[in-house]
Coordinates of N, CA and C in Angstrom, one line a residue:
M21 N 1.5 -14.3 14.3 CA 2.3 -13.2 14.4 C 2.0 -12.2 13.3
K22 N 1.8 -11.0 13.6 CA 1.5 -9.9 12.6 C 2.7 -9.3 12.2
Y23 N 2.8 -9.0 10.9 CA 4.0 -8.3 10.3 C 3.6 -6.9 10.0
E24 N 4.5 -6.0 10.1 CA 4.3 -4.6 9.9 C 4.6 -4.3 8.4
P25 N 3.5 -3.9 7.6 CA 3.7 -3.7 6.2 C 4.4 -2.3 5.9
F26 N 5.3 -2.4 4.9 CA 5.9 -1.1 4.4 C 5.8 -1.2 2.9
F27 N 5.5 0.0 2.3 CA 5.4 0.1 0.9 C 6.6 0.8 0.3
I28 N 7.1 0.3 -0.8 CA 8.2 1.0 -1.5 C 7.6 2.2 -2.2
K29 N 8.5 3.1 -2.6 CA 8.0 4.4 -3.2 C 7.1 4.2 -4.4
E30 N 7.5 3.3 -5.3 CA 6.7 3.1 -6.5 C 5.3 2.6 -6.1
A31 N 5.2 1.7 -5.1 CA 3.9 1.2 -4.7 C 3.0 2.3 -4.2
L32 N 3.6 3.2 -3.4 CA 2.9 4.3 -2.8 C 2.3 5.2 -3.9
K33 N 3.1 5.4 -4.9 CA 2.6 6.3 -6.1 C 1.4 5.6 -6.7
D34 N 1.5 4.3 -6.9 CA 0.4 3.5 -7.5 C -0.9 3.5 -6.7
V35 N -0.7 3.4 -5.4 CA -1.8 3.4 -4.4 C -2.5 4.8 -4.5
K36 N -1.8 5.9 -4.5 CA -2.3 7.2 -4.5 C -3.2 7.5 -5.7
K37 N -2.8 6.8 -6.9 CA -3.5 7.0 -8.1 C -4.7 6.1 -8.2
S38 N -4.9 5.1 -7.3 CA -5.9 4.1 -7.4 C -7.3 4.6 -7.1
D39 N -8.3 3.9 -7.6 CA -9.7 4.1 -7.3 C -9.9 3.9 -5.8
P40 N -10.8 4.6 -5.1 CA -11.1 4.5 -3.7 C -11.5 3.0 -3.3
K41 N -12.3 2.4 -4.2 CA -12.7 1.0 -3.9 C -11.5 0.1 -3.9
L42 N -10.6 0.3 -4.8 CA -9.4 -0.6 -4.9 C -8.5 -0.3 -3.7
K43 N -8.4 0.9 -3.2 CA -7.6 1.2 -2.0 C -8.2 0.5 -0.8
E44 N -9.5 0.5 -0.7 CA -10.2 -0.2 0.4 C -9.9 -1.7 0.4
K45 N -10.0 -2.2 -0.8 CA -9.7 -3.7 -1.0 C -8.3 -4.0 -0.6
L46 N -7.4 -3.1 -1.1 CA -5.9 -3.3 -0.8 C -5.7 -3.3 0.8
K47 N -6.3 -2.3 1.4 CA -6.2 -2.2 2.9 C -6.7 -3.5 3.6
E48 N -7.9 -4.0 3.1 CA -8.4 -5.2 3.7 C -7.5 -6.4 3.5
I49 N -7.0 -6.5 2.3 CA -6.1 -7.7 2.0 C -4.8 -7.6 2.8
I50 N -4.2 -6.4 2.9 CA -3.0 -6.2 3.7 C -3.2 -6.5 5.1
V51 N -4.2 -5.9 5.7 CA -4.4 -6.0 7.2 C -4.9 -7.4 7.6
N52 N -5.9 -7.9 6.9 CA -6.5 -9.1 7.3 C -5.9 -10.4 6.8
R53 N -5.2 -10.4 5.7 CA -4.6 -11.6 5.2 C -3.1 -11.6 5.2
V54 N -2.5 -10.6 4.4 CA -1.0 -10.7 4.2 C -0.2 -10.4 5.5
A55 N -0.7 -9.4 6.3 CA 0.0 -9.1 7.5 C 0.0 -10.3 8.5
N56 N -1.0 -11.1 8.5 CA -1.1 -12.3 9.3 C -0.3 -13.5 8.8
D57 N -0.4 -13.7 7.5 CA 0.3 -14.8 6.8 C 0.8 -14.4 5.5
P58 N 2.0 -13.8 5.4 CA 2.5 -13.3 4.1 C 2.7 -14.4 3.1
T59 N 2.9 -15.6 3.5 CA 3.1 -16.7 2.6 C 1.8 -17.3 2.0
S60 N 0.7 -16.7 2.4 CA -0.6 -17.1 1.9 C -0.8 -16.9 0.4
G61 N 0.0 -16.0 -0.2 CA -0.1 -15.7 -1.6 C 0.6 -16.8 -2.4
K62 N 0.7 -16.5 -3.7 CA 1.4 -17.4 -4.6 C 2.9 -17.1 -4.5
K63 N 3.7 -18.2 -4.4 CA 5.1 -18.1 -4.3 C 5.7 -17.8 -5.7
L64 N 6.4 -16.8 -5.8 CA 7.0 -16.4 -7.2 C 8.3 -17.1 -7.4
V65 N 8.7 -17.2 -8.7 CA 9.9 -17.9 -9.1 C 10.7 -16.9 -10.0
G66 N 11.9 -17.4 -10.4 CA 12.7 -16.6 -11.3 C 13.3 -15.4 -10.6
D67 N 13.3 -14.3 -11.3 CA 13.8 -13.0 -10.7 C 13.1 -12.6 -9.4
L68 N 11.9 -13.1 -9.2 CA 11.1 -12.7 -8.0 C 11.1 -13.8 -7.0
T69 N 12.1 -14.7 -7.0 CA 12.1 -15.7 -6.0 C 12.2 -15.1 -4.6
G70 N 11.5 -15.6 -3.6 CA 11.4 -15.0 -2.3 C 10.3 -14.0 -2.1
F71 N 9.5 -13.7 -3.2 CA 8.4 -12.8 -3.1 C 7.1 -13.6 -3.2
F72 N 6.0 -13.0 -2.7 CA 4.7 -13.7 -2.8 C 3.7 -12.7 -3.4
S73 N 2.8 -13.2 -4.2 CA 1.8 -12.4 -4.9 C 0.4 -12.7 -4.5
V74 N -0.4 -11.7 -4.3 CA -1.8 -11.8 -4.0 C -2.6 -10.9 -5.0
R75 N -3.6 -11.5 -5.6 CA -4.4 -10.8 -6.6 C -5.2 -9.7 -6.0
L76 N -5.1 -8.5 -6.5 CA -6.0 -7.4 -6.0 C -7.2 -7.2 -6.9
S77 N -6.9 -7.3 -8.2 CA -8.0 -7.2 -9.2 C -7.5 -8.0 -10.4
Y78 N -8.3 -7.9 -11.5 CA -7.9 -8.7 -12.7 C -6.5 -8.3 -13.2
K79 N -6.2 -7.0 -13.2 CA -4.9 -6.5 -13.7 C -3.9 -6.1 -12.6
D80 N -4.3 -6.1 -11.4 CA -3.4 -5.6 -10.3 C -3.1 -6.7 -9.3
R81 N -1.9 -6.7 -8.8 CA -1.6 -7.7 -7.7 C -0.7 -7.0 -6.7
I82 N -0.6 -7.6 -5.5 CA 0.2 -7.1 -4.5 C 1.4 -8.1 -4.4
I83 N 2.6 -7.6 -4.5 CA 3.8 -8.4 -4.4 C 4.6 -8.0 -3.1
C84 N 4.9 -9.0 -2.3 CA 5.5 -8.7 -1.0 C 6.6 -9.6 -0.7
S85 N 7.6 -9.1 0.1 CA 8.7 -10.0 0.6 C 8.6 -9.8 2.1
V86 N 9.2 -10.9 2.8 CA 9.1 -10.9 4.2 C 10.5 -10.8 4.8
N87 N 10.7 -9.9 5.8 CA 11.9 -9.8 6.6 C 11.6 -10.4 8.0
E88 N 11.9 -11.7 8.2 CA 11.6 -12.3 9.5 C 12.3 -11.7 10.7
K89 N 13.5 -11.3 10.5 CA 14.3 -10.7 11.6 C 13.6 -9.5 12.2
E90 N 13.2 -8.6 11.3 CA 12.6 -7.3 11.7 C 11.1 -7.3 11.8
N91 N 10.5 -8.5 11.4 CA 9.1 -8.6 11.4 C 8.4 -7.7 10.5
H92 N 9.0 -7.4 9.3 CA 8.5 -6.5 8.3 C 8.0 -7.2 7.1
L93 N 7.1 -6.6 6.4 CA 6.5 -7.0 5.2 C 6.7 -5.9 4.2
Q94 N 7.5 -6.1 3.2 CA 7.7 -5.0 2.2 C 6.9 -5.3 0.9
C95 N 6.1 -4.4 0.6 CA 5.2 -4.5 -0.6 C 5.5 -3.4 -1.6

């Protein structure tokens, strides 16, 4: 089952400022990995319980939560 990804406002700002290569890598990870299996990333704990993290680069990562009812993926 594929999930529909949605980006929060802060994430969209970060993406717009990103390098084109990083944007392409982000698109590839979201479309090919996270949208198909959002739990494929690292399960987070503490304040971020319920979120999953996937490494984008050494200093950047994608953090997403899943809404099973609406089939949405919020990043």
